[in-house]
Amino acid sequence: MKQSAQLVFVPAPGIGHLVSTIEFSRRLLHRDTAISVVILLVKFPPPFGDDVDGYVKSFCGAIDDDDDRRIQLLTLPQLPPPPSSSSPERPKSAEHFISTLIEAHRPLVKEAILNLALPSVAGLVVDLFCTSMIDVADELRIPSYLFFTSSIAFLGFMIYLPNRVGSGFELTDDPVPIPSYADPFPSRFLPSVFLDKHGGYSTMKNHGRRFAEVKGIIVNSFAELEPHALKSLISSSSSPPVYPVGPILDLKAQGQVKFGKAGERDEILRWLDLQPEESVVFLCFGSMGAFDAAQLREIAAGLERSGCRFLWSIRKPPPAKGMSLPADYGGSYGEILPEGFEARTRGKGMICGWAPQVEVLAHRAVGGFVSHCGWNSTLESVWNGVPLVAWPLYAEQQCNAFQLARELGLAVELRLDYRLKDGGGVVTAEEIEKAVRGVTEKEGAVRKRAKEMGERSRAAVVEGGSSFAAVGRLIQVFYEELEKKP
């Protein structure tokens, strides 16, 4: 009889990280019936975490097959914010705050693992922000692995960081030679955390240093999408073995269930059903994406001038004080958009608050995606062969946008430096019109490339595909390490 193997995951406390962790767990369990998974959930202090709680309830309430029954979600006791935080409501470095909060959970994670059948624990799989848990794995003599929910190229950037001398990058046009990117890019395109002098840069550099300690790195991408980045890591002496197992997607949209109002999803999909094939540009900017009124008016003017059909998800910016997520406007947009805009675009355009992104991108009517370039959204777009307009807003999205537009040819470049908005820079209607027209070009190179990559993404995850093979190699490593245990 085959030996049973238990894997323990510690994801970062964000909805995107948890969804990817569960979807990857499902893929493992579908491949091997002797594997089971325990996911230890770290809770954010309020007001964050509501989306995670909603997703957990949705998942637990919809378990309908044997694979999901072998996934156990354990919520760890909630701890107070780290006492060293400058302000729990708005810390100077979110990355430092999150990492410190997670590190405080080490005793709880250790206790939770000790309560399991320890001899069958084949590995502790940690998230980007959870590298402090490698210490727990070492104490318990359990192999540790990293589950990286962004691109292979950005993984390479993190591995590059510890070898760099300095306390942070400066905002310049000087190219940064990072081996995992085919083209060096100006430091002004780097995420803000790497310019941070309040603990953000040092936190990320320390995470990158600890990557070298794990037995392997599981990354949500696939070999055909990022061949240059993968080759650079394979040839790097600083990188553990890398397993590209993606795209890992929430195709059932369980992670989006709680956001939709009654009837809103059906109304959106009915409207799309009435539109010609590949005629609609979808504008959506993630759970944290929102614009002020001045920028919304420019977007509206650009869309109207382009003459293209559109589905536009608009969210209200959160208050300046405190930490909260964007909210819906409640269906009333007259005060924030140009006068008469809705009347002039009626039939050709639809405005909504929340949007069922997974289903929208899969719809035959959608032919372009104006996106913040979050990695999960990027993979959903790639999976469906939908070309992107790159408009990054936060986190590592600038790196994603740069790679998609300049290296991979999957996106039309709109604005790659999101810090311009912080300095009052507005993306103009002219820029938006040009980008929207570019992404809807029927015979355009970006559209052709997106369709080709969509086919490759689907081929990667089935038998004979590169990601299918990587999952098989990883499972073999889990069992090999388990056999070494005394």
Tab-separated table of C-alpha atoms in Angstrom, residues 20 37 44 75 91 95 100 110 123 153 180 243 272 285 309 448 464 476:
chain	number	residue	atom	x	y	z
A	20	SER	CA	-4.016	29.916	-5.365
A	37	VAL	CA	-3.347	18.895	2.748
A	44	PHE	CA	-5.284	39.914	9.443
A	75	THR	CA	-7.609	29.082	11.359
A	91	PRO	CA	1.973	51.127	8.532
A	95	GLU	CA	5.356	44.301	3.562
A	100	THR	CA	6.276	40.717	11.233
A	110	LYS	CA	4.641	24.698	15.300
A	123	GLY	CA	6.693	19.107	3.779
A	153	ALA	CA	10.678	36.579	-13.573
A	180	SER	CA	15.394	36.798	-15.010
A	243	TYR	CA	8.698	23.754	-10.453
A	272	LEU	CA	-22.308	40.354	-22.921
A	285	PHE	CA	-8.422	46.668	-11.627
A	309	ARG	CA	-17.752	48.556	-26.749
A	448	LYS	CA	-2.368	36.917	-32.192
A	464	GLY	CA	2.161	15.546	-21.718
A	476	GLN	CA	8.096	12.319	-6.451
